[in-house]
Short mmCIF file of C-alpha atoms in Angstrom, two decimals:
data_model
loop_
_atom_site.label_atom_id
_atom_site.label_comp_id
_atom_site.label_asym_id
_atom_site.label_seq_id
_atom_site.Cartn_x
_atom_site.Cartn_y
_atom_site.Cartn_z
CA UNK F 13 0.00 0.00 0.00
CA UNK F 14 1.32 3.44 -0.90
CA UNK F 15 2.01 5.95 1.81
CA UNK F 16 0.09 9.23 1.83
CA UNK F 17 2.18 12.41 1.89
CA UNK F 18 1.76 14.42 5.06
CA UNK F 19 2.38 18.12 5.40
CA UNK F 20 4.94 17.76 8.15
CA UNK F 21 7.30 15.66 6.01
CA UNK F 22 10.79 16.98 5.50
CA UNK F 23 11.44 17.58 1.76
CA UNK F 24 13.81 15.11 0.12
CA UNK F 25 14.94 15.02 -3.52
CA UNK F 26 15.45 11.63 -5.14
CA UNK F 27 17.25 10.68 -8.35
CA UNK F 28 16.75 9.24 -10.89
CA UNK F 29 13.25 10.31 -11.89
CA UNK F 30 12.55 6.96 -13.52
CA UNK F 31 14.13 3.54 -13.31
CA UNK F 32 15.34 1.32 -16.12
CA UNK F 33 17.01 -1.64 -14.40
CA UNK F 34 14.52 -2.14 -11.57
CA UNK F 35 10.80 -1.78 -11.08
CA UNK F 36 10.91 1.11 -8.61
CA UNK F 37 8.77 4.25 -8.55
CA UNK F 38 10.48 7.58 -7.88
CA UNK F 39 7.52 9.12 -6.07
CA UNK F 40 7.12 6.18 -3.72
CA UNK F 41 10.76 6.39 -2.63
CA UNK F 42 10.46 10.14 -2.18
CA UNK F 43 7.37 9.83 0.02
CA UNK F 44 8.97 7.17 2.21
CA UNK F 45 12.20 9.18 2.46
CA UNK F 46 10.30 12.27 3.58
CA UNK F 47 8.42 10.30 6.23
CA UNK F 48 11.67 8.82 7.53
CA UNK F 49 13.36 12.23 7.61
CA UNK F 50 10.44 13.65 9.57
CA UNK F 51 10.32 10.75 12.04
CA UNK F 52 14.06 10.97 12.55
CA UNK F 53 13.67 14.61 13.53
CA UNK F 54 15.74 16.13 10.72
CA UNK F 55 15.02 19.87 10.37
CA UNK F 56 12.42 21.05 7.83
CA UNK F 57 14.93 23.24 6.03
CA UNK F 58 17.55 20.48 5.55
CA UNK F 59 18.76 19.88 2.00
CA UNK F 60 18.43 16.12 1.67
CA UNK F 61 19.19 14.23 -1.50
CA UNK F 62 18.98 10.50 -2.11
CA UNK F 63 20.71 9.11 -5.18
CA UNK F 64 19.62 5.55 -6.03
CA UNK F 65 22.24 3.59 -7.99
CA UNK F 66 19.84 1.23 -9.71
CA UNK F 67 22.55 -0.55 -11.73
CA UNK F 68 23.92 -2.19 -8.59
CA UNK F 69 22.17 -5.17 -6.99
CA UNK F 70 24.21 -4.58 -3.83
CA UNK F 71 22.75 -2.73 -0.88
CA UNK F 72 25.33 -0.34 0.49
CA UNK F 73 24.34 3.13 1.66
CA UNK F 74 27.04 5.79 1.70
CA UNK F 75 26.96 9.33 3.01
CA UNK F 76 28.47 11.29 0.12
CA UNK F 77 28.08 14.72 1.67
CA UNK F 78 27.18 16.02 5.09
CA UNK F 79 27.42 19.49 6.50
CA UNK F 80 25.63 20.49 9.68
CA UNK F 81 24.62 23.91 8.33
CA UNK F 82 22.32 25.51 9.19
CA UNK F 83 20.62 24.45 7.09
CA UNK F 84 22.18 20.96 7.03
CA UNK F 85 23.07 19.30 3.75
CA UNK F 86 22.79 15.53 3.37
CA UNK F 87 23.54 13.49 0.27
CA UNK F 88 23.08 9.73 0.41
CA UNK F 89 24.18 7.29 -2.30
CA UNK F 90 22.09 4.15 -2.07
CA UNK F 91 22.76 1.02 -4.10
CA UNK F 92 19.54 -0.29 -5.58
CA UNK F 93 19.69 -3.64 -3.78
CA UNK F 94 19.01 -1.83 -0.49
CA UNK F 95 15.38 -1.29 -1.58
CA UNK F 96 14.90 -4.65 -3.28
CA UNK F 97 12.38 -7.30 -2.32
CA UNK F 98 14.44 -10.33 -1.25
CA UNK F 99 11.86 -12.69 -2.71
CA UNK F 100 11.13 -10.81 -5.93
CA UNK F 101 14.26 -9.64 -7.75
CA UNK F 102 14.15 -6.04 -9.01
CA UNK F 103 10.88 -5.34 -7.23
CA UNK F 104 10.60 -2.59 -4.65
CA UNK F 105 10.28 -3.35 -0.92
CA UNK F 106 8.94 -0.48 1.16
CA UNK F 107 9.99 -2.10 4.45
CA UNK F 108 13.62 -2.39 3.35
CA UNK F 109 13.54 1.14 1.91
CA UNK F 110 12.29 2.55 5.21
CA UNK F 111 14.89 0.61 7.20
CA UNK F 112 17.81 1.62 4.95
CA UNK F 113 16.94 5.31 4.89
CA UNK F 114 15.60 5.54 8.42
CA UNK F 115 18.75 4.02 9.91
CA UNK F 116 20.84 6.75 8.31
CA UNK F 117 18.40 9.59 8.93
CA UNK F 118 18.09 8.78 12.65
CA UNK F 119 21.88 8.68 12.98
CA UNK F 120 22.25 11.92 11.03
CA UNK F 121 19.66 13.58 13.26
CA UNK F 122 21.76 12.41 16.23
CA UNK F 123 24.86 13.90 14.63
CA UNK F 124 23.07 17.25 14.36
CA UNK F 125 21.87 17.07 17.97
CA UNK F 126 24.22 18.94 20.30
CA UNK F 127 23.02 16.90 23.25
CA UNK F 128 24.15 13.70 21.53
CA UNK F 129 27.59 15.28 21.11
CA UNK F 130 28.96 13.20 18.23
CA UNK F 131 32.68 13.84 17.74
CA UNK F 132 33.77 11.22 15.18
CA UNK F 133 33.82 10.87 11.43
CA UNK F 134 30.41 9.59 10.35
CA UNK F 135 31.70 7.46 7.46
CA UNK F 136 34.90 6.31 9.13
CA UNK F 137 33.80 4.62 12.32
CA UNK F 138 35.09 1.19 13.26
CA UNK F 139 32.38 -1.30 12.33
CA UNK F 140 31.40 -2.17 15.97
CA UNK F 141 30.82 1.54 16.80
CA UNK F 142 28.81 2.01 13.63
CA UNK F 143 26.67 -1.06 14.33
CA UNK F 144 26.05 0.00 17.94
CA UNK F 145 24.81 3.36 16.68
CA UNK F 146 22.71 1.58 13.99
CA UNK F 147 21.02 -0.47 16.71
CA UNK F 148 20.28 2.70 18.70
CA UNK F 149 18.66 4.15 15.54
CA UNK F 150 16.71 0.97 14.75
CA UNK F 151 15.41 0.62 18.30
CA UNK F 152 13.90 4.09 18.06
CA UNK F 153 12.45 3.25 14.66
CA UNK F 154 10.91 0.15 16.21
CA UNK F 155 9.37 2.31 18.93
CA UNK F 156 7.84 4.50 16.24
CA UNK F 157 6.19 1.51 14.58
CA UNK F 158 8.70 0.80 11.79
CA UNK F 159 9.06 -2.86 10.89
CA UNK F 160 12.63 -3.78 11.82
CA UNK F 161 14.00 -7.20 12.80
CA UNK F 162 15.23 -7.35 16.39
CA UNK F 163 16.73 -10.84 15.91
CA UNK F 164 18.53 -9.99 12.69
CA UNK F 165 20.19 -6.97 14.28
CA UNK F 166 20.99 -8.89 17.46
CA UNK F 167 22.97 -11.33 15.31
CA UNK F 168 24.75 -8.54 13.42
CA UNK F 169 25.51 -6.85 16.75
CA UNK F 170 26.79 -10.01 18.47
CA UNK F 171 29.24 -10.61 15.63
CA UNK F 172 30.82 -7.25 16.40
CA UNK F 173 30.55 -7.24 20.21
CA UNK F 174 30.70 -10.91 21.15
CA UNK F 175 28.22 -13.69 21.88
CA UNK F 176 28.05 -12.91 25.59
CA UNK F 177 25.50 -11.81 28.19
CA UNK F 178 27.19 -8.40 28.50
CA UNK F 179 26.90 -7.90 24.77
CA UNK F 180 23.20 -8.81 24.82
CA UNK F 181 22.54 -6.43 27.73
CA UNK F 182 24.16 -3.57 25.82
CA UNK F 183 22.14 -4.46 22.73
CA UNK F 184 18.87 -4.28 24.66
CA UNK F 185 19.87 -0.93 26.16
CA UNK F 186 20.51 0.45 22.67
CA UNK F 187 17.32 -1.12 21.28
CA UNK F 188 15.29 0.50 24.05
CA UNK F 189 16.60 3.74 22.58
CA UNK F 190 16.42 6.05 25.54
CA UNK F 191 18.25 9.40 25.22
CA UNK F 192 21.77 8.03 24.90
CA UNK F 193 24.81 10.11 24.02
CA UNK F 194 27.61 9.27 21.61
CA UNK F 195 30.04 9.00 24.53
CA UNK F 196 27.85 6.34 26.17
CA UNK F 197 27.43 4.33 22.95
CA UNK F 198 31.09 4.54 22.02
CA UNK F 199 32.30 3.86 25.56
CA UNK F 200 30.22 0.71 26.08
CA UNK F 201 31.01 -0.55 22.58
CA UNK F 202 34.74 -0.12 23.25
CA UNK F 203 34.47 -2.05 26.49
CA UNK F 204 33.14 -5.05 24.56
CA UNK F 205 35.34 -4.72 21.46
CA UNK F 206 38.31 -2.42 21.87
CA UNK F 207 40.05 -0.56 19.06
CA UNK F 208 43.13 -2.71 19.77
CA UNK F 209 41.15 -5.93 19.26
CA UNK F 210 39.71 -4.60 16.00
CA UNK F 211 43.13 -3.57 14.72
CA UNK F 212 44.65 -6.91 15.68
CA UNK F 213 41.90 -8.78 13.83
CA UNK F 214 42.41 -6.56 10.79
CA UNK F 215 46.17 -6.94 10.71
CA UNK F 216 45.83 -10.74 10.95
CA UNK F 217 43.76 -10.66 7.80
CA UNK F 218 45.67 -8.08 5.77
CA UNK F 219 44.40 -5.36 3.50
CA UNK F 220 41.01 -6.89 2.73
CA UNK F 221 39.99 -6.21 6.31
CA UNK F 222 41.62 -2.85 6.74
CA UNK F 223 38.37 -0.93 6.74
CA UNK F 224 37.05 -2.88 9.73
CA UNK F 225 39.54 -1.09 11.90
CA UNK F 226 39.29 2.35 10.38
CA UNK F 227 39.97 5.14 12.81
CA UNK F 228 37.10 6.93 14.39
CA UNK U 15 6.30 -43.81 -6.99
CA UNK U 16 7.73 -42.69 -10.31
CA UNK U 17 11.38 -42.61 -11.30
CA UNK U 18 13.26 -39.40 -12.10
CA UNK U 19 11.05 -36.90 -10.32
CA UNK U 20 11.14 -33.56 -12.21
CA UNK U 21 12.35 -30.43 -10.43
CA UNK U 22 9.06 -28.65 -11.10
CA UNK U 23 7.25 -31.17 -8.93
CA UNK U 24 9.30 -30.80 -5.75
CA UNK U 25 6.99 -30.38 -2.77
CA UNK U 26 7.12 -26.85 -1.35
CA UNK U 27 4.64 -24.76 0.61
CA UNK U 28 3.87 -21.06 0.17
CA UNK U 29 6.95 -19.94 2.13
CA UNK U 30 9.26 -20.98 -0.68
CA UNK U 31 9.81 -18.75 -3.72
CA UNK U 32 11.93 -20.11 -6.54
CA UNK U 33 14.21 -17.91 -8.68
CA UNK U 34 16.69 -18.83 -11.41
CA UNK U 35 20.38 -18.83 -10.49
CA UNK U 36 21.11 -16.52 -13.42
CA UNK U 37 18.50 -14.19 -14.86
CA UNK U 38 19.53 -13.02 -18.35
CA UNK U 39 16.96 -10.21 -18.24
CA UNK U 40 18.62 -8.68 -15.17
CA UNK U 41 20.97 -6.07 -16.64
CA UNK U 42 22.42 -4.96 -13.34
CA UNK U 43 26.08 -5.70 -12.75
CA UNK U 44 26.05 -9.35 -11.75
CA UNK U 45 28.99 -9.04 -9.43
CA UNK U 46 31.02 -6.37 -7.77
CA UNK U 47 34.64 -7.43 -7.54
CA UNK U 48 35.77 -4.35 -5.65
CA UNK U 49 38.01 -5.39 -2.79
CA UNK U 50 35.80 -3.66 -0.29
CA UNK U 51 32.86 -5.83 -1.27
CA UNK U 52 34.32 -9.20 -2.14
CA UNK U 53 36.48 -10.56 0.63
CA UNK U 54 36.80 -13.59 2.86
CA UNK U 55 33.95 -13.59 5.37
CA UNK U 56 34.96 -12.06 8.69
CA UNK U 57 32.62 -10.93 11.50
CA UNK U 58 34.15 -7.45 11.57
CA UNK U 59 33.53 -6.83 7.89
CA UNK U 60 30.66 -4.50 7.21
CA UNK U 61 28.68 -6.86 4.99
CA UNK U 62 29.87 -10.29 6.15
CA UNK U 63 27.32 -11.20 8.88
CA UNK U 64 24.46 -10.20 6.56
CA UNK U 65 26.09 -12.27 3.82
CA UNK U 66 26.39 -15.18 6.24
CA UNK U 67 22.64 -14.98 6.98
CA UNK U 68 21.82 -15.21 3.30
CA UNK U 69 24.38 -17.98 2.80
CA UNK U 70 22.84 -19.91 5.70
CA UNK U 71 19.45 -19.80 4.01
CA UNK U 72 21.12 -21.09 0.84
CA UNK U 73 22.69 -23.92 2.84
CA UNK U 74 19.28 -24.80 4.28
CA UNK U 75 17.76 -24.98 0.78
CA UNK U 76 20.75 -27.05 -0.36
CA UNK U 77 20.23 -29.52 2.47
CA UNK U 78 16.59 -30.03 1.53
CA UNK U 79 17.55 -30.67 -2.09
CA UNK U 80 20.47 -32.92 -1.08
CA UNK U 81 17.98 -34.99 0.92
CA UNK U 82 15.64 -35.13 -2.06
CA UNK U 83 18.51 -35.94 -4.46
CA UNK U 84 20.00 -38.75 -2.35
CA UNK U 85 16.50 -40.17 -1.81
CA UNK U 86 15.87 -40.13 -5.55
CA UNK U 87 19.18 -41.89 -6.27
CA UNK U 88 18.34 -44.62 -3.75
CA UNK U 89 15.00 -45.14 -5.51
CA UNK U 90 15.66 -44.39 -9.20
CA UNK U 91 18.38 -47.06 -9.61
CA UNK U 92 16.93 -49.68 -7.25
CA UNK U 93 16.51 -52.35 -9.91
CA UNK U 94 18.52 -51.24 -12.93
CA UNK U 95 20.62 -54.40 -12.77
CA UNK U 96 23.86 -52.46 -12.45
CA UNK U 97 23.90 -50.15 -9.46
CA UNK U 98 25.28 -51.99 -6.37
CA UNK U 99 22.95 -52.34 -3.42
CA UNK U 100 25.70 -50.91 -1.19
CA UNK U 101 25.57 -47.64 -3.18
CA UNK U 102 21.82 -47.43 -2.55
CA UNK U 103 22.48 -48.01 1.16
CA UNK U 104 25.07 -45.21 1.12
CA UNK U 105 22.44 -42.91 -0.38
CA UNK U 106 19.97 -43.94 2.33
CA UNK U 107 22.57 -43.11 4.96
CA UNK U 108 23.15 -39.76 3.27
CA UNK U 109 19.40 -39.06 3.50
CA UNK U 110 19.64 -39.61 7.26
CA UNK U 111 22.50 -37.08 7.44
CA UNK U 112 20.79 -34.52 5.20
CA UNK U 113 17.57 -34.67 7.21
CA UNK U 114 19.62 -33.92 10.34
CA UNK U 115 21.36 -31.07 8.49
CA UNK U 116 18.00 -29.57 7.57
CA UNK U 117 17.03 -29.52 11.26
CA UNK U 118 20.40 -28.05 12.29
CA UNK U 119 20.13 -25.43 9.55
CA UNK U 120 16.68 -24.32 10.72
CA UNK U 121 18.03 -23.85 14.25
CA UNK U 122 21.08 -21.99 12.93
CA UNK U 123 18.82 -19.72 10.88
CA UNK U 124 16.89 -18.93 14.03
CA UNK U 125 20.19 -18.16 15.79
CA UNK U 126 21.12 -15.78 12.95
CA UNK U 127 17.80 -13.97 12.94
CA UNK U 128 16.57 -15.33 9.65
CA UNK U 129 13.72 -17.72 8.88
CA UNK U 130 12.48 -20.20 6.30
CA UNK U 131 11.59 -18.27 3.18
CA UNK U 132 13.31 -14.96 3.96
CA UNK U 133 15.35 -15.50 0.79
CA UNK U 134 14.55 -17.29 -2.45
CA UNK U 135 15.35 -20.86 -3.49
CA UNK U 136 17.40 -21.93 -6.48
CA UNK U 137 17.20 -25.57 -7.48
CA UNK U 138 20.62 -26.18 -9.01
CA UNK U 139 21.54 -28.93 -6.58
CA UNK U 140 18.47 -30.99 -7.27
CA UNK U 141 18.83 -30.42 -11.01
CA UNK U 142 22.34 -31.92 -10.89
CA UNK U 143 20.76 -34.87 -9.09
CA UNK U 144 18.47 -35.57 -12.06
CA UNK U 145 21.18 -36.99 -14.34
CA UNK U 146 20.05 -40.36 -15.71
CA UNK U 147 23.50 -41.94 -15.16
CA UNK U 148 24.09 -42.70 -11.45
CA UNK U 149 27.86 -42.18 -11.84
CA UNK U 150 27.38 -38.71 -13.35
CA UNK U 151 24.83 -37.96 -10.67
CA UNK U 152 27.31 -38.91 -7.94
CA UNK U 153 30.05 -36.83 -9.60
CA UNK U 154 27.81 -33.77 -10.02
CA UNK U 155 26.24 -33.94 -6.59
CA UNK U 156 28.57 -35.82 -4.23
CA UNK U 157 31.88 -34.60 -5.63
CA UNK U 158 31.09 -31.17 -7.11
CA UNK U 159 28.23 -29.83 -5.00
CA UNK U 160 28.97 -31.67 -1.75
CA UNK U 161 32.57 -30.60 -2.38
CA UNK U 162 31.31 -27.02 -2.55
CA UNK U 163 29.44 -27.76 0.69
CA UNK U 164 32.78 -28.72 2.31
CA UNK U 165 34.18 -25.33 1.28
CA UNK U 166 31.05 -23.52 2.50
CA UNK U 167 30.83 -25.32 5.86
CA UNK U 168 34.52 -24.84 6.52
CA UNK U 169 34.16 -21.13 5.68
CA UNK U 170 31.16 -20.79 7.99
CA UNK U 171 32.90 -22.77 10.75
CA UNK U 172 35.89 -20.41 10.54
CA UNK U 173 33.53 -17.43 10.46
CA UNK U 174 31.94 -18.71 13.68
CA UNK U 175 35.32 -19.30 15.30
CA UNK U 176 36.59 -15.82 14.38
CA UNK U 177 33.44 -14.27 15.83
CA UNK U 178 33.63 -16.52 18.91
CA UNK U 179 30.19 -17.83 18.08
CA UNK U 180 30.06 -21.31 19.65
CA UNK U 181 26.70 -22.22 18.15
CA UNK U 182 27.82 -21.53 14.59
CA UNK U 183 31.30 -23.03 14.85
CA UNK U 184 30.19 -26.30 16.47
CA UNK U 185 27.10 -26.83 14.31
CA UNK U 186 29.07 -26.23 11.12
CA UNK U 187 31.83 -28.56 12.33
CA UNK U 188 29.33 -31.38 12.86
CA UNK U 189 27.84 -30.92 9.40
CA UNK U 190 31.28 -30.59 7.81
CA UNK U 191 32.30 -34.03 9.08
CA UNK U 192 29.26 -35.56 7.34
CA UNK U 193 30.00 -33.72 4.10
CA UNK U 194 33.51 -35.19 4.01
CA UNK U 195 31.87 -38.65 4.16
CA UNK U 196 29.41 -37.76 1.39
CA UNK U 197 32.17 -36.57 -0.93
CA UNK U 198 34.22 -39.66 -0.12
CA UNK U 199 31.23 -41.82 -1.10
CA UNK U 200 31.16 -40.02 -4.46
CA UNK U 201 34.91 -40.44 -4.96
CA UNK U 202 34.85 -44.14 -4.04
CA UNK U 203 31.84 -45.04 -6.18
CA UNK U 204 33.20 -43.09 -9.15
CA UNK U 205 36.39 -45.16 -9.07
CA UNK U 206 34.68 -48.49 -8.44
CA UNK U 207 31.91 -48.14 -11.02
CA UNK U 208 34.18 -46.86 -13.80
CA UNK U 209 37.14 -49.15 -13.15
CA UNK U 210 36.71 -50.87 -16.51
CA UNK U 211 35.05 -48.00 -18.37
CA UNK U 212 37.46 -45.06 -18.79
CA UNK U 213 35.12 -43.21 -21.14
CA UNK U 214 32.33 -43.23 -18.56
CA UNK U 215 34.78 -41.98 -15.93
CA UNK U 216 35.90 -39.17 -18.24
CA UNK U 217 32.27 -38.22 -18.94
CA UNK U 218 31.56 -38.14 -15.21
CA UNK U 219 34.62 -36.00 -14.46
CA UNK U 220 33.66 -33.68 -17.33
CA UNK U 221 30.21 -33.29 -15.79
CA UNK U 222 31.84 -32.55 -12.44
CA UNK U 223 34.07 -29.88 -14.04
CA UNK U 224 31.03 -28.23 -15.59
CA UNK U 225 29.25 -28.15 -12.25
CA UNK U 226 32.41 -26.93 -10.46
CA UNK U 227 32.82 -24.09 -12.96
CA UNK U 228 29.20 -23.08 -12.68
CA UNK U 229 29.40 -22.97 -8.91
CA UNK U 230 32.65 -21.14 -8.59
CA UNK U 231 30.12 -18.35 -9.06
CA UNK U 232 32.24 -15.60 -10.56
CA UNK U 233 34.88 -15.72 -7.88
CA UNK U 234 32.68 -16.53 -4.91
CA UNK U 235 34.93 -19.52 -4.17
CA UNK U 236 38.71 -19.56 -4.29
CA UNK U 237 41.89 -19.35 -2.27
CA UNK U 238 42.58 -15.62 -2.04
CA UNK U 239 41.39 -13.00 0.45
CA UNK U 240 38.98 -11.80 -2.24
CA UNK U 241 36.96 -15.02 -2.21
CA UNK U 242 34.17 -15.16 0.40
CA UNK U 243 34.14 -18.97 0.27
CA UNK U 244 37.55 -20.51 0.78
CA UNK U 245 38.60 -23.74 -0.92
CA UNK U 246 39.10 -26.26 1.92
CA UNK U 247 42.11 -28.26 0.70
CA UNK U 248 42.59 -30.26 3.89
CA UNK U 249 39.01 -31.54 4.03
CA UNK U 250 38.96 -32.26 0.30
CA UNK U 251 42.03 -34.48 0.79
CA UNK U 252 40.17 -36.35 3.53
CA UNK U 253 37.24 -36.85 1.17
CA UNK U 254 39.27 -38.65 -1.47
CA UNK U 255 40.30 -35.81 -3.77
CA UNK U 256 43.85 -36.16 -5.10
CA UNK U 257 46.18 -33.15 -5.00
CA UNK U 258 45.81 -32.81 -8.79
CA UNK U 259 42.03 -32.82 -8.51
CA UNK U 260 42.11 -30.11 -5.85
CA UNK U 261 44.46 -28.04 -8.02
CA UNK U 262 42.00 -28.45 -10.86
CA UNK U 263 39.09 -27.14 -8.75
CA UNK U 264 41.31 -24.24 -7.67
CA UNK U 265 42.16 -23.56 -11.32
CA UNK U 266 38.49 -23.55 -12.29
CA UNK U 267 37.80 -21.11 -9.44
CA UNK U 268 40.63 -18.82 -10.59
CA UNK U 269 39.29 -18.88 -14.14
CA UNK U 270 35.84 -17.90 -12.86
CA UNK U 271 37.39 -15.04 -10.88
CA UNK U 272 39.35 -13.79 -13.91
CA UNK U 273 36.22 -13.93 -16.04
CA UNK U 274 34.41 -11.89 -13.41
CA UNK U 275 37.20 -9.28 -13.48
CA UNK U 276 37.10 -9.18 -17.29
CA UNK U 277 33.33 -8.76 -17.22
CA UNK U 278 33.70 -6.04 -14.61
CA UNK U 279 36.26 -4.16 -16.76
CA UNK U 280 34.15 -4.50 -19.90
CA UNK U 281 31.19 -3.00 -18.10
CA UNK U 282 33.32 -0.06 -17.00
#
């Protein structure tokens, strides 16, 4: 079912206007993106652009440009697979679209929030820190009624913080999504998987793993 | 019960959606061989745990089809006057293993936050198990595809060990030990049943090469850091592969990787 545009949505531009490789509809993506931006709490005057790379079946989302403004500027590059129905190749999946965009928009709203006090490089965080922040974003999306998989993210989180009770407790704290700061997220994530452990794992594997331990 | 059950008639409920392995109408780039996408699975990689979830669903589907394939082999050649009864018993034993693997896979999927039917099903394994010659069937399934299963289970076992995930590492280890036996069955029966028929042996090995090439999947399997699924030399030795045969599988995998690079360059 298509979403209905609401007045309070934050304007988002989406490219391309039409799709050749996949069966997606520009307007549908734009409406969902605007709802996500609004629910994340991004300001009404933000310049937000989403570029869908339909020629790629992969699903990476990359922040191409971000400046806090005011007004803030946000440019996301999304590979087409991020919006794809897992059971119907090349067909659009609104749930996956909302999750992919919402996860970034909630984190970007955090980054603009002085109370959150983010002091890292958004696109250069070590994977465990990034995933911890993702879980904090997804937990809040869950609270707002978005369909997100708790168990899927628990597994992704455990891989980066350990299959332990302490790790699960931290996950549930993040999922509950209650007014956390970047220092709290980063600090608890580091206790479970330190920068040294990440670097050691990367160096054991060589260059292919270098990005796992990127500085942040 | 009829012989040679067609793939279209496999029993599936509404949770299962079937898609072709390769869709010629899909013009998107079939593979991304950038180093930051294609690499050996490691828990700290950005995409690896998600890839492992999808791979686990593929393993689950493969186990169902391996059960169906081994069951068909035990039945289809029951009274052809040539296939040894002991081979049929081996297939029955394999069914027992595969049924257990299906149950383990469902529990592992639950552990990984996925579920039956989250991803689609491809039927390549069962299709290889439809060959009318039991020797070719054993080469295609037990040596090529169960050989791939050895590589996949070993990769997943290592992935579990690197992430200190005891559920994954132990479950994959148990299944891996069975796969070594299944491949060994294929290797042993190939040699015994073609002892006096070199042409049939060559045909069977040719069929295996074709299946191996197809399922090196554009560099998915290999021996470098760029290959998500690592060729498991040690376990292949245990399963009756000679060093030359392992080198040949590695060569086929390298060829597939080079073709993927060439395709990638041609597409700009």
